[in-house]
Coordinates of C-alpha atoms and ligand atoms in Angstrom, one line a residue:
M1 CA -0.1 -0.2 0.1
H2 CA 1.9 3.1 -1.1
A3 CA -0.5 6.2 -1.1
I4 CA -1.6 7.1 1.9
D5 CA -3.4 10.6 1.6
C6 CA -3.6 11.7 -1.6
I7 CA -6.4 13.7 -3.9
F8 CA -6.8 13.3 -7.7
S9 CA -8.7 14.8 -10.0
A10 CA -9.7 14.3 -13.7
P11 CA -12.1 16.5 -16.4
G12 CA -15.1 16.0 -17.9
K13 CA -15.6 15.7 -21.6
A14 CA -17.7 17.0 -24.2
I15 CA -17.5 15.8 -27.9
L16 CA -18.0 17.8 -30.7
H17 CA -18.8 15.1 -32.9
G18 CA -18.4 11.4 -33.3
E19 CA -20.8 10.1 -30.1
H20 CA -22.5 6.9 -30.9
A21 CA -20.9 6.1 -34.0
V22 CA -17.7 6.2 -32.2
V23 CA -18.6 2.9 -30.3
H24 CA -19.1 1.5 -33.6
G25 CA -15.3 1.9 -34.8
K26 CA -15.9 5.9 -36.5
V27 CA -13.9 8.5 -35.9
A28 CA -15.2 11.1 -32.9
L29 CA -13.9 14.2 -31.6
A30 CA -13.8 15.1 -28.0
V31 CA -12.4 17.9 -26.1
S32 CA -12.0 18.0 -22.2
L33 CA -14.1 20.7 -19.8
N34 CA -12.7 23.1 -17.0
L35 CA -15.3 20.8 -14.9
R36 CA -13.7 18.5 -12.9
T37 CA -14.3 14.9 -10.4
F38 CA -12.2 14.8 -7.3
L39 CA -11.4 11.8 -5.2
R40 CA -9.4 11.3 -1.8
L41 CA -8.0 8.6 -1.2
Q42 CA -7.0 7.8 2.5
A43 CA -5.8 4.7 4.2
T44 CA -7.4 3.3 6.9
S45 CA -6.5 0.5 10.0
T46 CA -10.5 -0.1 10.8
S47 CA -10.4 -3.1 8.3
E48 CA -13.0 -1.8 6.0
V49 CA -13.3 0.1 2.7
C50 CA -15.4 2.5 2.8
I51 CA -16.7 4.4 -0.1
N52 CA -18.1 8.3 0.3
L53 CA -20.1 9.7 -2.5
P54 CA -22.1 13.0 -1.9
N55 CA -23.1 13.7 -5.2
I56 CA -25.4 10.9 -5.3
N57 CA -25.4 10.5 -1.6
T58 CA -24.3 7.0 -1.3
F59 CA -22.0 6.1 1.7
L60 CA -20.8 2.7 2.4
S61 CA -18.7 0.2 3.7
W62 CA -17.6 -3.2 3.4
D63 CA -15.4 -5.8 5.7
V64 CA -12.3 -6.3 3.8
T65 CA -12.5 -10.1 4.5
A66 CA -16.1 -10.0 2.9
L67 CA -14.5 -8.5 -0.1
Q68 CA -11.2 -11.1 0.7
H69 CA -13.7 -14.1 0.2
L70 CA -14.8 -12.6 -3.4
L71 CA -11.3 -13.4 -4.8
Q72 CA -10.6 -17.1 -2.9
G73 CA -11.1 -20.1 -5.5
A74 CA -11.6 -17.9 -8.2
T75 CA -10.9 -19.8 -11.4
N76 CA -10.1 -16.7 -13.3
E77 CA -6.2 -15.9 -11.6
H78 CA -5.0 -14.1 -14.9
R79 CA -7.9 -10.9 -14.5
H80 CA -6.4 -8.9 -17.8
L81 CA -7.5 -5.7 -19.2
K82 CA -9.3 -7.5 -22.7
E83 CA -12.4 -8.3 -21.3
L84 CA -14.5 -7.9 -17.5
D85 CA -13.8 -11.0 -15.7
A86 CA -17.7 -12.2 -15.5
E87 CA -17.5 -14.7 -12.6
L88 CA -16.0 -12.3 -10.4
V89 CA -19.3 -9.4 -12.1
G90 CA -21.6 -12.6 -10.4
R91 CA -19.3 -12.9 -7.0
L92 CA -19.9 -8.8 -6.1
R93 CA -23.4 -8.8 -8.0
E94 CA -24.3 -11.6 -4.8
L95 CA -22.1 -9.7 -2.3
T96 CA -23.7 -6.5 -3.3
G97 CA -27.6 -7.3 -4.5
I98 CA -27.5 -5.5 -7.3
E99 CA -28.9 -7.0 -10.2
A100 CA -27.5 -7.8 -13.7
G101 CA -28.2 -4.9 -16.1
S102 CA -29.1 -2.2 -13.5
T103 CA -29.1 1.4 -14.7
D104 CA -29.4 2.8 -11.1
T105 CA -27.0 5.2 -10.6
R106 CA -25.8 3.7 -7.1
S107 CA -25.3 0.4 -8.3
M108 CA -23.0 1.4 -10.9
A109 CA -20.6 3.8 -9.2
V110 CA -20.5 1.1 -6.4
S111 CA -19.6 -2.3 -8.6
A112 CA -17.4 -0.3 -11.1
F113 CA -15.4 1.2 -7.6
L114 CA -15.2 -2.6 -6.2
Y115 CA -14.5 -4.0 -9.4
M116 CA -11.4 -2.2 -9.8
Y117 CA -10.6 -2.2 -6.1
L118 CA -10.7 -6.4 -6.5
C119 CA -9.1 -6.6 -9.5
I120 CA -6.1 -3.8 -8.8
F121 CA -5.5 -5.8 -5.5
A122 CA -5.6 -9.0 -6.4
K123 CA -2.4 -10.0 -6.2
A124 CA -1.6 -8.0 -3.1
K125 CA -1.4 -10.4 0.3
A126 CA -3.9 -8.7 1.5
L127 CA -6.7 -6.1 0.9
P128 CA -6.0 -2.9 1.9
S129 CA -8.2 -1.2 4.5
V130 CA -9.0 2.4 2.5
S131 CA -11.2 5.1 2.6
V132 CA -12.3 7.2 -0.4
T133 CA -14.5 10.0 -1.2
V134 CA -15.2 11.5 -4.7
W135 CA -17.2 14.6 -5.1
S136 CA -17.6 16.3 -8.7
E137 CA -18.3 19.7 -10.6
L138 CA -20.1 17.4 -13.2
P139 CA -23.7 17.0 -13.6
T140 CA -24.1 13.1 -12.7
G141 CA -25.3 11.2 -16.0
A142 CA -25.8 14.5 -18.2
G143 CA -23.6 13.6 -21.0
L144 CA -20.4 15.3 -19.7
G145 CA -18.6 12.6 -19.2
S146 CA -19.1 12.3 -15.3
S147 CA -18.7 8.4 -15.3
A148 CA -15.3 8.3 -17.1
A149 CA -13.9 11.2 -15.0
Y150 CA -15.6 8.6 -12.0
C151 CA -13.4 5.7 -13.4
V152 CA -10.5 7.7 -14.1
C153 CA -10.1 9.0 -10.6
V154 CA -10.8 5.6 -8.7
A155 CA -8.4 3.7 -11.5
A156 CA -5.6 6.3 -10.7
A157 CA -5.5 6.3 -7.0
L158 CA -6.0 2.7 -6.6
L159 CA -3.1 2.3 -9.2
S160 CA -1.1 4.7 -7.3
A161 CA -1.9 3.0 -4.2
Q162 CA -1.1 -0.4 -5.1
G163 CA 2.3 1.1 -6.7
A164 CA 1.6 0.1 -10.2
V165 CA 1.9 3.9 -11.4
S166 CA 4.0 6.3 -9.2
S167 CA 2.4 7.6 -6.3
S168 CA 4.2 11.1 -6.4
P169 CA 4.7 11.1 -10.1
G170 CA 6.8 14.4 -12.2
S171 CA 5.7 17.6 -10.3
D172 CA 5.1 20.7 -11.9
G173 CA 4.3 22.7 -8.8
D174 CA 1.8 21.4 -6.6
T175 CA -0.1 19.0 -9.3
A176 CA 1.7 16.1 -10.5
R177 CA 1.2 13.9 -13.8
W178 CA 2.1 10.8 -14.8
S179 CA 4.4 9.0 -17.7
G180 CA 2.8 8.1 -21.2
E181 CA 3.0 4.1 -20.2
E182 CA 1.3 5.0 -16.8
L183 CA -1.5 7.3 -18.3
E184 CA -1.9 4.2 -20.7
L185 CA -2.4 1.8 -17.5
I186 CA -4.9 4.2 -15.8
N187 CA -6.5 4.4 -19.0
Q188 CA -7.3 1.2 -19.3
W189 CA -7.8 0.7 -16.2
A190 CA -11.1 3.7 -16.5
F191 CA -12.2 1.6 -18.8
Q192 CA -13.1 -1.5 -17.1
G193 CA -15.0 0.6 -14.5
E194 CA -16.8 2.2 -17.8
R195 CA -17.5 -1.1 -19.3
I196 CA -19.0 -1.9 -15.4
I197 CA -21.2 1.6 -16.0
H198 CA -21.6 1.8 -19.8
G199 CA -22.3 -1.9 -21.0
N200 CA -20.4 -1.2 -24.1
P201 CA -18.3 1.9 -24.4
S202 CA -15.6 2.8 -26.8
G203 CA -13.3 4.8 -24.6
V204 CA -13.2 7.8 -25.9
D205 CA -15.1 9.6 -22.4
N206 CA -12.2 7.7 -20.4
A207 CA -9.0 8.5 -23.0
V208 CA -10.0 12.5 -23.2
S209 CA -10.4 12.1 -18.9
T210 CA -7.1 10.7 -18.9
W211 CA -5.1 12.7 -21.5
G212 CA -6.8 15.6 -21.4
G213 CA -7.1 18.2 -24.5
I214 CA -8.2 17.9 -27.7
L215 CA -8.2 14.4 -29.2
R216 CA -9.2 12.1 -32.1
Y217 CA -10.6 8.6 -31.5
H218 CA -10.5 6.3 -33.7
A219 CA -11.1 2.4 -32.4
G220 CA -9.1 2.8 -29.5
K221 CA -6.7 4.9 -31.3
I222 CA -5.7 8.2 -29.3
T223 CA -4.7 10.9 -31.6
P224 CA -4.1 14.4 -29.3
L225 CA -4.7 17.6 -32.1
Q226 CA -1.8 20.0 -31.6
R227 CA -2.9 22.6 -33.2
V228 CA -6.5 24.0 -32.7
P229 CA -8.2 27.6 -32.7
M230 CA -9.4 28.3 -29.6
L231 CA -13.1 27.6 -29.6
R232 CA -16.1 29.3 -27.6
I233 CA -18.5 26.6 -26.5
L234 CA -21.6 27.1 -24.5
L235 CA -23.2 24.3 -22.6
T236 CA -26.2 23.7 -21.5
N237 CA -27.6 21.0 -18.9
T238 CA -31.3 20.4 -19.9
R239 CA -31.8 18.8 -17.1
V240 CA -33.7 15.6 -18.2
P241 CA -31.7 12.8 -16.9
R242 CA -30.6 9.6 -18.9
S243 CA -28.5 6.5 -19.1
T244 CA -26.0 6.3 -21.6
K245 CA -26.1 2.4 -21.3
T246 CA -29.4 2.3 -22.3
L247 CA -29.3 5.0 -24.9
V248 CA -25.5 3.1 -26.6
A249 CA -27.7 -0.4 -26.1
G250 CA -30.7 1.8 -28.3
V251 CA -29.0 2.9 -30.7
K252 CA -27.7 -1.1 -31.3
D253 CA -30.6 -2.3 -31.5
K254 CA -31.6 0.0 -34.1
I255 CA -28.7 -0.4 -36.4
N256 CA -29.6 -4.4 -36.1
K257 CA -33.0 -3.9 -37.3
F258 CA -32.0 -1.3 -39.9
P259 CA -28.5 -2.0 -40.8
S260 CA -28.6 -0.5 -44.4
I261 CA -30.3 2.8 -43.5
L262 CA -28.1 3.2 -40.3
N263 CA -24.4 2.1 -41.3
P264 CA -24.6 5.4 -44.1
V265 CA -25.7 7.5 -41.3
L266 CA -22.5 6.1 -39.3
E267 CA -20.1 6.8 -42.4
S268 CA -21.7 9.8 -42.4
V269 CA -21.2 11.3 -38.8
D270 CA -17.5 9.6 -39.6
A271 CA -17.4 11.9 -42.3
V272 CA -18.7 15.0 -40.5
A273 CA -16.3 14.3 -37.6
C274 CA -13.0 14.0 -40.6
T275 CA -14.0 17.7 -42.3
C276 CA -14.0 18.9 -38.5
E277 CA -10.7 17.8 -37.5
Q278 CA -10.2 19.4 -41.5
T279 CA -11.5 22.7 -40.7
L280 CA -9.6 22.7 -37.3
M281 CA -6.8 22.2 -38.5
E282 CA -6.8 25.1 -41.6
M283 CA -7.9 27.4 -38.6
A284 CA -5.8 26.5 -36.7
K285 CA -2.5 27.1 -39.4
G286 CA -3.8 30.9 -40.4
L287 CA -6.9 33.2 -39.1
P288 CA -9.8 31.8 -38.9
T289 CA -12.3 33.3 -41.0
A290 CA -15.8 33.8 -41.3
E291 CA -16.6 30.7 -43.8
H292 CA -14.7 28.7 -41.3
Y293 CA -17.4 29.1 -38.7
A294 CA -19.9 28.8 -41.3
T295 CA -18.9 25.3 -41.7
L296 CA -18.5 24.3 -38.7
E297 CA -21.8 25.5 -37.9
E298 CA -23.4 23.2 -40.8
L299 CA -21.5 20.2 -39.5
I300 CA -23.2 21.1 -35.8
D301 CA -26.3 21.0 -37.8
I302 CA -25.8 18.1 -40.2
N303 CA -24.5 16.3 -37.1
Q304 CA -27.4 16.7 -34.9
H305 CA -29.9 15.8 -37.8
H306 CA -28.2 12.3 -37.9
L307 CA -28.4 11.7 -34.5
N308 CA -32.0 12.5 -34.1
V309 CA -32.0 9.6 -36.8
M310 CA -30.0 7.3 -34.8
G311 CA -33.1 8.4 -31.9
V312 CA -31.0 9.6 -29.5
S313 CA -32.2 13.6 -29.6
H314 CA -34.9 14.1 -27.0
P315 CA -37.7 17.6 -27.1
S316 CA -35.7 19.4 -24.8
L317 CA -32.7 19.2 -27.2
D318 CA -35.3 19.7 -30.0
T319 CA -35.5 23.3 -28.0
L320 CA -32.2 23.9 -27.4
C321 CA -31.5 24.0 -31.1
R322 CA -34.1 25.7 -32.4
V323 CA -34.0 28.5 -28.7
T324 CA -29.9 29.1 -29.7
L325 CA -30.8 29.7 -33.8
A326 CA -33.1 32.0 -33.1
R327 CA -29.8 34.2 -31.8
G328 CA -28.2 32.8 -34.7
L329 CA -26.2 30.0 -32.5
H330 CA -25.8 26.3 -33.8
S331 CA -26.2 23.8 -31.2
K332 CA -26.5 20.0 -31.1
L333 CA -26.4 17.3 -28.6
T334 CA -23.3 16.0 -26.8
G335 CA -23.0 12.4 -24.9
A336 CA -25.2 9.8 -25.0
G337 CA -28.2 12.4 -25.6
G338 CA -31.6 11.7 -24.9
G339 CA -32.3 14.5 -22.7
G340 CA -28.3 15.5 -20.5
C341 CA -26.1 18.5 -22.2
G342 CA -25.9 19.9 -25.6
I343 CA -23.0 22.4 -26.6
T344 CA -23.6 25.7 -28.7
L345 CA -20.5 27.1 -30.7
L346 CA -20.4 30.8 -29.9
R347 CA -18.4 32.6 -32.6
P348 CA -15.0 35.0 -31.9
D349 CA -17.3 38.3 -32.5
S350 CA -20.6 36.9 -31.0
S351 CA -21.1 40.0 -28.6
A352 CA -21.2 39.6 -25.0
S353 CA -25.1 41.0 -25.1
V354 CA -26.0 38.2 -27.7
V355 CA -24.1 35.3 -25.5
Q356 CA -26.0 36.6 -22.6
D357 CA -29.2 36.9 -24.2
V358 CA -29.4 33.4 -25.0
I359 CA -27.5 32.4 -22.1
Q360 CA -30.8 33.9 -20.1
D361 CA -33.2 32.3 -23.0
L362 CA -32.2 29.0 -22.2
K363 CA -32.4 29.6 -18.3
D364 CA -36.1 30.8 -18.5
T365 CA -36.4 27.3 -20.5
G366 CA -35.4 25.7 -17.1
Y367 CA -31.8 24.7 -18.6
E368 CA -28.6 25.3 -16.8
C369 CA -26.6 27.3 -19.0
W370 CA -22.9 28.9 -18.7
E371 CA -19.3 29.0 -21.4
T372 CA -17.0 26.9 -20.3
S373 CA -12.8 26.5 -21.3
I374 CA -11.7 23.6 -23.3
G375 CA -8.8 21.3 -23.7
V376 CA -7.6 21.6 -20.0
P377 CA -5.1 19.0 -18.4
G378 CA -6.1 15.3 -17.7
I379 CA -6.3 13.3 -14.8
Q380 CA -3.9 14.8 -12.1
L381 CA -2.3 14.7 -8.5
H382 CA -2.7 17.4 -6.1
S383 CA -1.0 18.2 -2.7
S384 CA -3.9 19.1 -0.7
H385 CA -3.1 22.7 -0.2
A386 CA -3.8 23.3 -3.6
V387 CA -6.8 22.1 -4.3
K388 CA -9.7 24.4 -3.9
E389 CA -11.4 25.1 -0.1
E390 CA -14.6 24.3 -1.6
V391 CA -13.0 20.5 -2.6
M392 CA -11.3 20.2 0.7
N393 CA -14.6 20.8 3.2
V394 CA -16.1 17.8 1.2
F395 CA -13.5 16.1 2.1
N396 CA -13.0 17.0 5.5
S397 CA -16.7 16.4 6.1
Y398 CA -16.1 12.5 5.7
Ligands
LIG1 N1 -19.7 12.5 -8.9 C1 -20.2 11.0 -8.8 N2 -20.2 10.4 -7.6 C2 -20.5 8.6 -7.8 N3 -20.5 8.4 -8.9 C3 -20.9 8.4 -10.4 C4 -20.3 10.1 -9.9 N4 -20.4 10.9 -11.6 C5 -20.6 9.7 -12.3 N5 -20.6 8.9 -11.6 C6 -21.5 7.3 -12.2 O1 -21.7 7.3 -13.2 C7 -23.1 7.1 -13.7 C8 -22.9 8.0 -15.3 O2 -22.6 7.7 -16.3 P1 -23.5 7.8 -17.9 O3 -22.3 7.6 -18.4 O4 -24.8 7.6 -17.4 O5 -23.2 9.5 -17.2 P2 -21.9 10.4 -18.1 O6 -21.2 9.9 -18.0 O7 -22.6 11.9 -16.8 O8 -23.0 11.0 -19.9 P3 -21.8 9.9 -21.1 O9 -21.3 9.3 -20.7 O10 -22.9 10.7 -22.2 O11 -20.8 11.4 -21.2 C9 -24.1 7.4 -12.2 O12 -25.2 6.8 -12.6 C10 -22.6 6.7 -11.5 O13 -22.8 5.6 -11.4
LIG2 C1 -22.4 7.5 -26.6 C2 -21.0 7.7 -26.3 O1 -20.6 7.5 -27.6 C3 -20.5 8.7 -25.8 C4 -20.7 9.1 -24.5 O2 -20.4 10.2 -24.2 C5 -20.5 6.3 -25.8 C6 -19.5 6.2 -26.1 O3 -18.3 6.4 -26.4 O4 -18.9 5.3 -25.4
LIG3 MG1 -20.2 8.5 -19.2

């Protein structure tokens, strides 16, 4: 057991283009957001594993011995990162009473944590007693990658406690980051957690939360975009709850039912993502022009229509598009859709009054809305004095 009292944080994300299509091997473009999930891991002497998840009102603990039993006599000694260990998932269900296929918020968060904890410490002589508290600035289950930020923080914390990644990585002032290899390991374990939560994730969300920045993601291949223009993005939360797992499964069913109709739509989304990437690269080379912005706006509209065809939009998202278009601004859903969040592209010349007016219109509709920064750093380890007071206050109350 290496780390004793550490604080980690990982960012949420917005998908510019390629959500859902990316699950079926197409290109996605994703950016990290300046809204983060924070995790505190403490070693304890209680012989218990405690998890405090104040955002979802979940406070649970398990006896370490009961958890150790789940690993004894397990036939799958070589838990690897290619697929989930179905036997262990089954044993965990028996212990927690969580039903197969549950999309309940608490069940998914608890199962993902316990699965990663057991697998990461499976080869240790004894399971460690730890207390883990997670608190997030991200809305839970709203399309901004809250599940991935959660899984990335859990993976980084457990791996550093186990010694598989450094618990004092290269430091830049008060925050520290890991080597490429260590980040890859964190990302792979976070993907296992996402598998528990999503069923069939593409891996784009955990990749952008691990590495940060702006990424092109294609069939597991992660390419950071080096030069991109400063984009101004408005985020809107329709506050309509939805489950990524259910939406992803719905798209799969539609593809199976109408392959000749849906596959061309996925191809077209791929082309939208690639055209967007080329446009962003052109914009970064010279001075971004009004035509560049017109292209980005058309791509947003085309993609939103495609997402409608896939059955993952929602009347609340149609309203978002209509309200912003009335002010000359273009929007699309981001993440899994079905409610949750949308993004609106602001132009460099969008005046402060237009932005204020559109924010007010959206608030009047009952939505939450704010301008955001993109391309922030991925997973980080913080010294406690560098963490915001608001976050430390949460941590100090558990
Ligand atoms: N702060 C948190 N504390 C505990 N659990 C969390 C937290 N944030 C996310 N989760 C877990 O992640 C689940 C939400 O994941 P889901 O994939 O449905 O939404 P999302 O990740 O916010 O959106 P998307 O996948 O579309 O970007 C929650 O039900 C919960 O299990
Ligand atoms: C809907 C989806 O494409 C993005 C969710 O943020 C699912 C995934 O890629 O795992
Ligand atoms: Mg998610």
